[in-house]
Amino acid sequence: MTTSPAVLLDRTDTVVRLEFNRPERLNALTGDMMNYAAANLEELADDPGVRVFVLTGAGRAFSSGADLAKSSGEGGPRTSTIDAANRLTRALRAVPQPVLAAVNGPAVGVGCSFALAADLTVARESAYFLLAFANIGLMPDGGATALVPSLVGYARATRMAMLAERIPATRAADWGLITKAVPDDEFDAEIDRLTAHLAKGPTASYTRIKRAFNATALAQLEQALGIERAGQAELFRTADLTEGVAAFKEKRSPNFLGR
């Protein structure tokens, strides 16, 4: 298995736990981290001993999204980061085993995309979900443009994508964006309960349920990943992105010019 100190892997009997591990950066994601996580999912997908994956974050965040400092070069953001994100979303959906996202804190940007790409998404009540891309002049990626509308419909998806509206976990559960929100002090026990339930469940049944959902409710996911990649590549070259990133780093409101 591929290892990285920024993505911890723990296997206990039939359960594999993947944990984003940059708590000092609120688990901001680099291309390497996303590739490491995807590689392990791909490698373990055919392991008959693995019956459930759990995806979570270390510390007080699930993930704050892509690390802007690490995902940009001299010419600006790299499309290789989008490729890594797409690879991880594909892996989360492709593994035959159920994936449980244990959202221990904020799930922002592409981190939100990954949380929603899981089969079951359970969050602490103090957590929230935020597609923050428009705040810096980008569009959602990681499959969010297919995942979010399939979960909550066009109007709510547009609120999240265009207004960059923060959705508290309790509202996310009410909307159907996630499986459930759990009081913070009950979260760990609930994750353990659901993990044990899935690990003891009918794996072949879960596989076929997931395969059917991929073919129906998420039939446009692959197309969305391609459209997102092309769209981000164009947005990477805009003055609005340059201004958005500068404003983010300087902790001020951006002055977008529409180009």
Coordinates of C-alpha atoms in Angstrom, one line a residue:
M1 CA 0.0 0.0 0.0
T2 CA 1.1 3.6 -0.7
T3 CA 1.8 5.6 2.4
S4 CA 2.1 9.3 3.3
P5 CA 2.4 11.1 6.6
A6 CA -0.3 13.5 5.3
V7 CA -2.8 10.6 4.7
L8 CA -2.9 8.0 7.5
L9 CA -4.1 4.5 6.7
D10 CA -5.2 2.2 9.4
R11 CA -6.6 -1.3 8.8
T12 CA -8.4 -3.2 11.5
D13 CA -9.8 -6.6 10.3
T14 CA -12.3 -5.7 7.7
V15 CA -12.2 -1.9 8.1
V16 CA -9.8 0.5 6.4
R17 CA -9.7 4.1 7.7
L18 CA -8.2 6.9 5.6
E19 CA -7.4 10.1 7.5
F20 CA -6.3 13.4 6.0
N21 CA -3.5 14.4 8.4
R22 CA -2.5 18.0 8.1
P23 CA -4.4 19.3 11.2
E24 CA -2.2 22.4 11.4
R25 CA -3.5 23.4 8.0
L26 CA -7.1 22.2 8.6
N27 CA -6.2 19.2 6.3
A28 CA -5.7 21.4 3.2
L29 CA -5.2 18.9 0.4
T30 CA -2.3 18.7 -1.9
G31 CA -2.2 16.7 -5.2
D32 CA 0.1 14.2 -3.5
M33 CA -2.4 13.6 -0.7
M34 CA -5.3 13.0 -3.0
N35 CA -3.2 10.7 -5.2
Y36 CA -2.1 8.7 -2.1
A37 CA -5.6 8.3 -0.9
A38 CA -6.8 7.3 -4.3
A39 CA -4.0 4.8 -4.8
N40 CA -4.9 3.0 -1.6
L41 CA -8.6 2.8 -2.5
E42 CA -7.7 1.5 -5.9
E43 CA -5.3 -1.1 -4.5
L44 CA -7.6 -2.3 -1.8
A45 CA -10.8 -2.3 -3.9
D46 CA -10.3 -6.0 -4.9
D47 CA -9.2 -7.2 -1.4
P48 CA -12.0 -9.6 -0.2
G49 CA -11.0 -8.9 3.4
V50 CA -12.0 -5.2 3.2
R51 CA -15.7 -4.6 3.8
V52 CA -15.9 -0.9 4.5
F53 CA -13.8 2.3 4.1
V54 CA -14.0 5.2 6.5
L55 CA -12.8 8.6 5.3
T56 CA -12.1 11.4 7.9
G57 CA -9.8 14.2 8.9
A58 CA -7.4 14.7 11.8
G59 CA -8.0 17.4 14.3
R60 CA -10.9 19.9 14.0
A61 CA -11.5 19.8 10.3
F62 CA -12.5 17.2 7.7
S63 CA -10.7 19.3 5.0
S64 CA -10.4 23.0 4.2
G65 CA -10.1 22.1 0.5
A66 CA -7.1 22.3 -1.9
D67 CA -4.0 24.0 -0.5
L68 CA -3.6 27.1 -2.6
A69 CA 0.0 27.4 -1.8
K70 CA 0.8 23.8 -2.8
S71 CA -1.4 23.6 -5.8
S72 CA 0.0 26.6 -7.7
G73 CA 3.2 27.0 -9.7
E74 CA 4.8 30.0 -11.4
G75 CA 2.0 30.0 -13.9
G76 CA -0.8 29.7 -11.4
P77 CA -2.8 26.7 -10.2
R78 CA -2.0 23.4 -11.8
T79 CA -4.4 21.2 -13.6
S80 CA -2.5 18.2 -12.1
T81 CA -4.3 19.1 -8.8
I82 CA -7.6 18.8 -10.6
D83 CA -6.5 15.4 -12.0
A84 CA -5.6 14.2 -8.5
A85 CA -9.0 15.4 -7.2
N86 CA -10.8 13.6 -10.0
R87 CA -8.9 10.4 -9.4
L88 CA -9.9 10.4 -5.7
T89 CA -13.6 11.0 -6.5
R90 CA -13.5 8.3 -9.1
A91 CA -11.9 5.9 -6.6
L92 CA -14.5 6.7 -3.9
R93 CA -17.3 5.9 -6.3
A94 CA -15.6 2.9 -7.9
V95 CA -14.6 0.8 -4.9
P96 CA -17.2 -1.9 -4.5
Q97 CA -17.2 -1.6 -0.7
P98 CA -19.3 1.1 1.0
V99 CA -17.5 4.3 1.9
L100 CA -18.5 6.2 5.1
A101 CA -17.4 9.8 5.4
A102 CA -16.9 10.7 9.0
V103 CA -17.1 14.5 8.8
N104 CA -15.5 15.6 12.0
G105 CA -15.4 19.3 11.1
P106 CA -15.6 21.8 8.2
A107 CA -15.7 20.2 4.8
V108 CA -14.8 23.0 2.4
G109 CA -14.1 23.2 -1.4
V110 CA -12.9 19.9 -2.8
G111 CA -13.0 18.5 0.7
C112 CA -16.8 19.0 0.6
S113 CA -16.8 17.1 -2.8
F114 CA -15.1 14.1 -1.3
A115 CA -17.4 14.0 1.7
L116 CA -20.4 13.9 -0.6
A117 CA -18.8 11.3 -2.9
A118 CA -19.0 8.8 0.0
D119 CA -22.0 6.4 0.2
L120 CA -22.9 7.6 3.7
T121 CA -21.9 10.9 5.1
V122 CA -22.2 11.5 8.8
A123 CA -21.2 14.8 10.4
R124 CA -20.7 16.4 13.8
E125 CA -23.4 19.0 14.4
S126 CA -20.7 21.6 14.7
A127 CA -19.4 20.8 11.2
Y128 CA -20.4 22.6 8.0
F129 CA -20.3 22.2 4.2
L130 CA -19.0 24.9 2.0
L131 CA -18.4 25.1 -1.8
A132 CA -16.1 28.1 -1.5
F133 CA -14.8 28.1 -5.0
A134 CA -16.6 31.2 -6.3
N135 CA -15.0 33.2 -3.5
I136 CA -11.8 33.1 -5.4
G137 CA -13.2 33.0 -8.9
L138 CA -13.3 29.3 -9.5
M139 CA -16.0 26.7 -10.0
P140 CA -16.7 23.6 -7.9
D141 CA -14.7 20.5 -8.8
G142 CA -14.1 17.0 -7.5
G143 CA -17.4 16.0 -9.1
A144 CA -19.5 18.5 -7.0
T145 CA -21.4 19.8 -10.0
A146 CA -22.9 16.3 -10.4
L147 CA -23.0 15.2 -6.7
V148 CA -24.6 18.2 -5.2
P149 CA -27.6 18.6 -7.6
S150 CA -28.2 14.8 -7.4
L151 CA -28.5 15.1 -3.6
V152 CA -30.4 18.4 -3.1
G153 CA -31.6 19.6 -6.5
Y154 CA -30.7 22.5 -8.8
A155 CA -31.8 25.5 -6.6
R156 CA -29.9 24.4 -3.5
A157 CA -26.9 23.4 -5.5
T158 CA -26.8 26.8 -7.1
R159 CA -27.0 28.5 -3.7
M160 CA -24.0 26.5 -2.6
A161 CA -22.0 26.9 -5.7
M162 CA -22.7 30.6 -6.7
L163 CA -23.3 32.1 -3.3
A164 CA -20.7 30.0 -1.5
E165 CA -23.2 29.6 1.3
R166 CA -22.1 27.8 4.4
I167 CA -24.4 24.9 5.1
P168 CA -24.4 23.8 8.8
A169 CA -24.5 20.0 9.3
T170 CA -28.0 20.0 10.7
R171 CA -29.4 21.9 7.7
A172 CA -27.3 19.6 5.4
A173 CA -29.1 16.6 7.0
D174 CA -32.5 18.3 6.6
W175 CA -31.8 19.0 2.9
G176 CA -30.7 15.4 2.3
L177 CA -27.2 16.6 1.4
I178 CA -25.8 14.2 4.0
T179 CA -27.0 11.1 5.8
K180 CA -27.2 12.6 9.3
A181 CA -25.8 15.1 11.7
V182 CA -24.9 13.8 15.2
P183 CA -24.2 15.7 18.4
D184 CA -20.5 16.2 18.8
D185 CA -20.3 14.1 22.0
E186 CA -22.0 11.2 20.2
F187 CA -20.2 11.4 16.9
D188 CA -17.4 8.8 17.5
A189 CA -19.8 6.3 18.9
E190 CA -22.1 6.7 16.0
I191 CA -19.3 6.3 13.5
D192 CA -18.2 3.1 15.3
R193 CA -21.7 1.8 15.2
L194 CA -22.3 2.5 11.5
T195 CA -18.8 1.1 10.6
A196 CA -19.6 -2.1 12.5
H197 CA -23.0 -2.4 10.8
L198 CA -21.5 -2.0 7.3
A199 CA -18.6 -4.4 8.0
K200 CA -21.1 -7.1 9.1
G201 CA -23.5 -6.4 6.2
P202 CA -24.2 -8.1 2.9
T203 CA -21.2 -6.9 0.9
A204 CA -22.4 -8.2 -2.4
S205 CA -25.7 -6.4 -1.9
Y206 CA -23.9 -3.1 -1.1
T207 CA -21.8 -3.5 -4.2
R208 CA -24.7 -3.9 -6.5
I209 CA -26.6 -1.0 -4.8
K210 CA -23.7 1.2 -5.3
R211 CA -23.2 0.1 -8.9
A212 CA -26.8 0.9 -9.7
F213 CA -26.7 4.3 -8.1
N214 CA -23.5 5.1 -10.1
A215 CA -25.3 4.1 -13.3
T216 CA -28.5 6.1 -12.5
A217 CA -28.3 8.9 -10.0
L218 CA -24.7 9.6 -10.8
A219 CA -24.7 8.8 -14.5
Q220 CA -23.3 12.2 -15.4
L221 CA -20.5 12.2 -12.9
E222 CA -17.8 11.3 -15.4
Q223 CA -19.0 14.0 -17.8
A224 CA -19.0 16.5 -14.9
L225 CA -15.5 15.7 -14.0
G226 CA -14.3 16.5 -17.5
I227 CA -16.4 19.7 -17.7
E228 CA -15.0 20.8 -14.4
R229 CA -11.4 20.2 -15.4
A230 CA -11.9 22.1 -18.6
G231 CA -13.7 24.9 -16.8
Q232 CA -11.1 25.2 -14.1
A233 CA -8.3 25.3 -16.7
E234 CA -9.9 28.3 -18.3
L235 CA -10.6 30.0 -14.9
F236 CA -7.0 29.5 -13.9
R237 CA -6.0 32.0 -16.5
T238 CA -8.4 34.8 -15.4
A239 CA -7.6 38.0 -13.7
D240 CA -10.5 37.3 -11.3
L241 CA -8.7 34.2 -10.0
T242 CA -5.5 36.2 -9.4
E243 CA -7.5 38.8 -7.5
G244 CA -9.5 36.1 -5.6
V245 CA -6.4 34.3 -4.4
A246 CA -4.7 37.6 -3.4
A247 CA -7.8 38.7 -1.5
F248 CA -7.9 35.3 0.3
K249 CA -4.3 35.5 1.3
E250 CA -4.7 39.2 2.4
K251 CA -7.9 38.4 4.3
R252 CA -10.0 41.1 2.4
S253 CA -13.0 41.1 0.1
P254 CA -12.1 40.6 -3.6
N255 CA -12.7 43.2 -6.3
F256 CA -13.8 41.0 -9.2
L257 CA -13.8 42.6 -12.6
G258 CA -15.5 39.8 -14.5
R259 CA -12.5 38.7 -16.5

